[in-house]
Amino acid sequence: MNKDGKIKGKFNIIDVLAILLVIVAVAGIAIRFGSKITDSVKSDATFVYTVNVSGVRDYTIDALQKKGKVTNKKSNMDVGEIIDVVVEPSETQSERADGKLVYSELPDRYDATITIKARGQEATNSYITADSEDLSVGRVIDIYTKYVHTSGKVMSVTKE
């Protein structure tokens, strides 16, 4: 500033472009990281989803069969309740010397299909649990209960 309180120099096109660039960058960040979940939420809903847990040991199966509440590890918020567990022996695929594929049971390993009932919100293309996790088929989720921590792939989600 000079002694009259005016800014020295002129305001030129480069200054205008720099200010526009900052405004566009801020707008782009706001659009990119803005919450899309709240825009697409339709209503509160009760839904049932199944999770496939593969290759676990018998003590994990025993803990899952005790059922109980499923919680979020970070917030300890209830995100559902296990209502059913179906257990099958775990199998692996291998190739014989002649090139034929065969399936054989893995010793002391099991696959479980866990059915969980939860309250949350129905969105346009998915369901959102109470802890704001998106449930969609094919997604791998963590399951925390009082007795066990494991993870599995979501196989189906249906509104009750």
PDB file of C-alpha atoms in Angstrom:
ATOM      1  CA  MET A   1       0.000   0.000   0.000  1.00  0.00           C
ATOM      2  CA  ASN A   2       1.086   3.501  -0.603  1.00  0.00           C
ATOM      3  CA  LYS A   3       0.744   6.464   1.764  1.00  0.00           C
ATOM      4  CA  ASP A   4      -2.815   7.182   0.526  1.00  0.00           C
ATOM      5  CA  GLY A   5      -3.992   3.646   1.455  1.00  0.00           C
ATOM      6  CA  LYS A   6      -4.314   2.430  -2.107  1.00  0.00           C
ATOM      7  CA  ILE A   7      -2.977  -0.893  -3.326  1.00  0.00           C
ATOM      8  CA  LYS A   8       0.099  -0.572  -5.508  1.00  0.00           C
ATOM      9  CA  GLY A   9      -0.028  -2.149  -8.932  1.00  0.00           C
ATOM     10  CA  LYS A  10      -2.924  -3.030 -11.152  1.00  0.00           C
ATOM     11  CA  PHE A  11      -5.431  -5.814 -11.005  1.00  0.00           C
ATOM     12  CA  ASN A  12      -4.721  -7.807 -14.168  1.00  0.00           C
ATOM     13  CA  ILE A  13      -6.074 -10.855 -16.002  1.00  0.00           C
ATOM     14  CA  ILE A  14      -3.645 -13.236 -14.263  1.00  0.00           C
ATOM     15  CA  ASP A  15      -5.036 -12.202 -10.866  1.00  0.00           C
ATOM     16  CA  VAL A  16      -8.594 -12.816 -12.102  1.00  0.00           C
ATOM     17  CA  LEU A  17      -7.629 -16.251 -13.455  1.00  0.00           C
ATOM     18  CA  ALA A  18      -5.945 -17.206 -10.164  1.00  0.00           C
ATOM     19  CA  ILE A  19      -9.058 -16.247  -8.170  1.00  0.00           C
ATOM     20  CA  LEU A  20     -11.318 -18.167 -10.587  1.00  0.00           C
ATOM     21  CA  LEU A  21      -9.051 -21.205 -10.317  1.00  0.00           C
ATOM     22  CA  VAL A  22      -9.339 -21.184  -6.515  1.00  0.00           C
ATOM     23  CA  ILE A  23     -13.146 -20.861  -6.694  1.00  0.00           C
ATOM     24  CA  VAL A  24     -13.424 -23.745  -9.188  1.00  0.00           C
ATOM     25  CA  ALA A  25     -11.136 -25.938  -7.057  1.00  0.00           C
ATOM     26  CA  VAL A  26     -13.191 -25.314  -3.909  1.00  0.00           C
ATOM     27  CA  ALA A  27     -16.445 -26.019  -5.774  1.00  0.00           C
ATOM     28  CA  GLY A  28     -14.998 -29.224  -7.250  1.00  0.00           C
ATOM     29  CA  ILE A  29     -13.898 -30.489  -3.839  1.00  0.00           C
ATOM     30  CA  ALA A  30     -17.313 -29.689  -2.363  1.00  0.00           C
ATOM     31  CA  ILE A  31     -19.091 -31.587  -5.137  1.00  0.00           C
ATOM     32  CA  ARG A  32     -16.703 -34.564  -5.037  1.00  0.00           C
ATOM     33  CA  PHE A  33     -16.751 -35.092  -1.286  1.00  0.00           C
ATOM     34  CA  GLY A  34     -20.301 -33.960  -0.577  1.00  0.00           C
ATOM     35  CA  SER A  35     -22.555 -36.595   0.979  1.00  0.00           C
ATOM     36  CA  LYS A  36     -24.552 -38.510  -1.605  1.00  0.00           C
ATOM     37  CA  ILE A  37     -26.213 -40.771   0.982  1.00  0.00           C
ATOM     38  CA  THR A  38     -28.457 -38.082   2.445  1.00  0.00           C
ATOM     39  CA  ASP A  39     -29.637 -37.036  -1.027  1.00  0.00           C
ATOM     40  CA  SER A  40     -30.839 -40.505  -1.977  1.00  0.00           C
ATOM     41  CA  VAL A  41     -32.340 -41.779   1.300  1.00  0.00           C
ATOM     42  CA  LYS A  42     -35.977 -42.739   0.857  1.00  0.00           C
ATOM     43  CA  SER A  43     -37.137 -43.984   4.261  1.00  0.00           C
ATOM     44  CA  ASP A  44     -36.373 -45.975   7.377  1.00  0.00           C
ATOM     45  CA  ALA A  45     -36.571 -49.716   6.777  1.00  0.00           C
ATOM     46  CA  THR A  46     -36.037 -53.117   8.309  1.00  0.00           C
ATOM     47  CA  PHE A  47     -34.040 -55.396   6.068  1.00  0.00           C
ATOM     48  CA  VAL A  48     -32.480 -58.838   6.137  1.00  0.00           C
ATOM     49  CA  TYR A  49     -29.128 -59.584   4.596  1.00  0.00           C
ATOM     50  CA  THR A  50     -27.060 -62.732   4.228  1.00  0.00           C
ATOM     51  CA  VAL A  51     -23.300 -62.865   4.548  1.00  0.00           C
ATOM     52  CA  ASN A  52     -21.127 -65.782   3.402  1.00  0.00           C
ATOM     53  CA  VAL A  53     -18.128 -66.485   5.644  1.00  0.00           C
ATOM     54  CA  SER A  54     -15.690 -68.986   4.133  1.00  0.00           C
ATOM     55  CA  GLY A  55     -13.022 -71.279   5.533  1.00  0.00           C
ATOM     56  CA  VAL A  56     -13.470 -70.608   9.245  1.00  0.00           C
ATOM     57  CA  ARG A  57     -12.701 -72.984  12.114  1.00  0.00           C
ATOM     58  CA  ASP A  58     -15.181 -74.672  14.419  1.00  0.00           C
ATOM     59  CA  TYR A  59     -14.740 -72.179  17.268  1.00  0.00           C
ATOM     60  CA  THR A  60     -15.823 -69.333  14.940  1.00  0.00           C
ATOM     61  CA  ILE A  61     -18.877 -71.366  13.940  1.00  0.00           C
ATOM     62  CA  ASP A  62     -19.690 -72.041  17.613  1.00  0.00           C
ATOM     63  CA  ALA A  63     -19.446 -68.318  18.385  1.00  0.00           C
ATOM     64  CA  LEU A  64     -21.642 -67.386  15.406  1.00  0.00           C
ATOM     65  CA  GLN A  65     -24.291 -69.923  16.420  1.00  0.00           C
ATOM     66  CA  LYS A  66     -24.669 -68.139  19.762  1.00  0.00           C
ATOM     67  CA  LYS A  67     -26.201 -65.401  17.589  1.00  0.00           C
ATOM     68  CA  GLY A  68     -26.730 -62.025  19.246  1.00  0.00           C
ATOM     69  CA  LYS A  69     -26.154 -58.409  18.297  1.00  0.00           C
ATOM     70  CA  VAL A  70     -23.803 -57.321  15.518  1.00  0.00           C
ATOM     71  CA  THR A  71     -21.982 -54.096  16.358  1.00  0.00           C
ATOM     72  CA  ASN A  72     -19.725 -51.544  14.729  1.00  0.00           C
ATOM     73  CA  LYS A  73     -16.175 -51.947  16.045  1.00  0.00           C
ATOM     74  CA  LYS A  74     -15.431 -48.233  16.293  1.00  0.00           C
ATOM     75  CA  SER A  75     -18.670 -46.917  17.779  1.00  0.00           C
ATOM     76  CA  ASN A  76     -20.061 -50.095  19.430  1.00  0.00           C
ATOM     77  CA  MET A  77     -23.376 -49.174  17.789  1.00  0.00           C
ATOM     78  CA  ASP A  78     -25.838 -52.026  17.212  1.00  0.00           C
ATOM     79  CA  VAL A  79     -26.145 -52.619  13.479  1.00  0.00           C
ATOM     80  CA  GLY A  80     -28.256 -55.765  13.473  1.00  0.00           C
ATOM     81  CA  GLU A  81     -28.883 -59.147  15.003  1.00  0.00           C
ATOM     82  CA  ILE A  82     -27.905 -62.603  13.771  1.00  0.00           C
ATOM     83  CA  ILE A  83     -31.101 -64.593  13.274  1.00  0.00           C
ATOM     84  CA  ASP A  84     -29.796 -67.695  11.495  1.00  0.00           C
ATOM     85  CA  VAL A  85     -26.526 -69.503  10.745  1.00  0.00           C
ATOM     86  CA  VAL A  86     -26.287 -72.302   8.165  1.00  0.00           C
ATOM     87  CA  VAL A  87     -23.026 -74.284   8.229  1.00  0.00           C
ATOM     88  CA  GLU A  88     -21.488 -76.448   5.501  1.00  0.00           C
ATOM     89  CA  PRO A  89     -18.084 -78.110   5.175  1.00  0.00           C
ATOM     90  CA  SER A  90     -15.622 -75.901   3.299  1.00  0.00           C
ATOM     91  CA  GLU A  91     -14.441 -77.168  -0.076  1.00  0.00           C
ATOM     92  CA  THR A  92     -11.513 -76.336  -2.287  1.00  0.00           C
ATOM     93  CA  GLN A  93     -11.047 -76.816  -6.009  1.00  0.00           C
ATOM     94  CA  SER A  94      -7.946 -78.546  -7.296  1.00  0.00           C
ATOM     95  CA  GLU A  95      -6.729 -79.909 -10.586  1.00  0.00           C
ATOM     96  CA  ARG A  96      -5.737 -83.538 -11.081  1.00  0.00           C
ATOM     97  CA  ALA A  97      -2.798 -84.624 -13.229  1.00  0.00           C
ATOM     98  CA  ASP A  98      -5.163 -85.355 -16.118  1.00  0.00           C
ATOM     99  CA  GLY A  99      -6.484 -81.769 -16.022  1.00  0.00           C
ATOM    100  CA  LYS A 100      -9.861 -82.560 -14.463  1.00  0.00           C
ATOM    101  CA  LEU A 101     -11.075 -80.233 -11.712  1.00  0.00           C
ATOM    102  CA  VAL A 102     -12.193 -81.881  -8.487  1.00  0.00           C
ATOM    103  CA  TYR A 103     -13.606 -80.542  -5.239  1.00  0.00           C
ATOM    104  CA  SER A 104     -12.446 -81.808  -1.891  1.00  0.00           C
ATOM    105  CA  GLU A 105     -13.353 -80.906   1.675  1.00  0.00           C
ATOM    106  CA  LEU A 106     -10.926 -78.854   3.705  1.00  0.00           C
ATOM    107  CA  PRO A 107     -10.337 -80.551   7.056  1.00  0.00           C
ATOM    108  CA  ASP A 108     -11.563 -78.596  10.101  1.00  0.00           C
ATOM    109  CA  ARG A 109     -12.809 -75.692   7.956  1.00  0.00           C
ATOM    110  CA  TYR A 110     -16.385 -74.567   7.425  1.00  0.00           C
ATOM    111  CA  ASP A 111     -18.436 -72.122   5.360  1.00  0.00           C
ATOM    112  CA  ALA A 112     -21.310 -70.306   7.055  1.00  0.00           C
ATOM    113  CA  THR A 113     -24.215 -68.352   5.653  1.00  0.00           C
ATOM    114  CA  ILE A 114     -25.235 -65.824   8.281  1.00  0.00           C
ATOM    115  CA  THR A 115     -28.627 -64.109   8.152  1.00  0.00           C
ATOM    116  CA  ILE A 116     -28.741 -60.724   9.880  1.00  0.00           C
ATOM    117  CA  LYS A 117     -31.798 -58.577  10.548  1.00  0.00           C
ATOM    118  CA  ALA A 118     -31.109 -54.841  10.748  1.00  0.00           C
ATOM    119  CA  ARG A 119     -32.770 -51.454  10.884  1.00  0.00           C
ATOM    120  CA  GLY A 120     -31.496 -48.700   8.698  1.00  0.00           C
ATOM    121  CA  GLN A 121     -32.448 -46.600   5.761  1.00  0.00           C
ATOM    122  CA  GLU A 122     -33.464 -47.519   2.256  1.00  0.00           C
ATOM    123  CA  ALA A 123     -31.623 -45.550  -0.400  1.00  0.00           C
ATOM    124  CA  THR A 124     -32.133 -45.397  -4.153  1.00  0.00           C
ATOM    125  CA  ASN A 125     -29.868 -48.357  -4.984  1.00  0.00           C
ATOM    126  CA  SER A 126     -28.892 -49.792  -1.614  1.00  0.00           C
ATOM    127  CA  TYR A 127     -29.548 -50.068   2.098  1.00  0.00           C
ATOM    128  CA  ILE A 128     -27.680 -48.111   4.736  1.00  0.00           C
ATOM    129  CA  THR A 129     -27.109 -49.533   8.210  1.00  0.00           C
ATOM    130  CA  ALA A 130     -27.459 -47.528  11.425  1.00  0.00           C
ATOM    131  CA  ASP A 131     -23.708 -46.814  11.378  1.00  0.00           C
ATOM    132  CA  SER A 132     -23.945 -45.338   7.824  1.00  0.00           C
ATOM    133  CA  GLU A 133     -22.383 -48.358   6.078  1.00  0.00           C
ATOM    134  CA  ASP A 134     -23.668 -49.083   2.602  1.00  0.00           C
ATOM    135  CA  LEU A 135     -24.879 -52.665   2.144  1.00  0.00           C
ATOM    136  CA  SER A 136     -24.635 -53.957  -1.381  1.00  0.00           C
ATOM    137  CA  VAL A 137     -24.244 -57.432  -2.834  1.00  0.00           C
ATOM    138  CA  GLY A 138     -20.606 -58.430  -3.257  1.00  0.00           C
ATOM    139  CA  ARG A 139     -19.257 -56.072  -0.619  1.00  0.00           C
ATOM    140  CA  VAL A 140     -17.030 -57.537   2.102  1.00  0.00           C
ATOM    141  CA  ILE A 141     -18.110 -56.450   5.590  1.00  0.00           C
ATOM    142  CA  ASP A 142     -16.843 -57.051   9.117  1.00  0.00           C
ATOM    143  CA  ILE A 143     -19.036 -58.812  11.650  1.00  0.00           C
ATOM    144  CA  TYR A 144     -18.397 -58.029  15.311  1.00  0.00           C
ATOM    145  CA  THR A 145     -20.375 -59.777  18.044  1.00  0.00           C
ATOM    146  CA  LYS A 146     -19.818 -60.343  21.720  1.00  0.00           C
ATOM    147  CA  TYR A 147     -18.211 -63.686  20.882  1.00  0.00           C
ATOM    148  CA  VAL A 148     -16.491 -63.341  17.513  1.00  0.00           C
ATOM    149  CA  HIS A 149     -14.983 -61.032  14.906  1.00  0.00           C
ATOM    150  CA  THR A 150     -14.975 -62.201  11.303  1.00  0.00           C
ATOM    151  CA  SER A 151     -15.682 -60.891   7.835  1.00  0.00           C
ATOM    152  CA  GLY A 152     -17.632 -62.117   4.859  1.00  0.00           C
ATOM    153  CA  LYS A 153     -19.215 -61.225   1.539  1.00  0.00           C
ATOM    154  CA  VAL A 154     -22.764 -59.877   1.357  1.00  0.00           C
ATOM    155  CA  MET A 155     -24.777 -62.298  -0.772  1.00  0.00           C
ATOM    156  CA  SER A 156     -28.264 -60.735  -0.659  1.00  0.00           C
ATOM    157  CA  VAL A 157     -30.178 -57.848   0.873  1.00  0.00           C
ATOM    158  CA  THR A 158     -33.980 -57.758   1.033  1.00  0.00           C
ATOM    159  CA  LYS A 159     -36.433 -55.366   2.608  1.00  0.00           C
ATOM    160  CA  GLU A 160     -38.634 -56.973   5.214  1.00  0.00           C
TER     161      GLU A 160
END
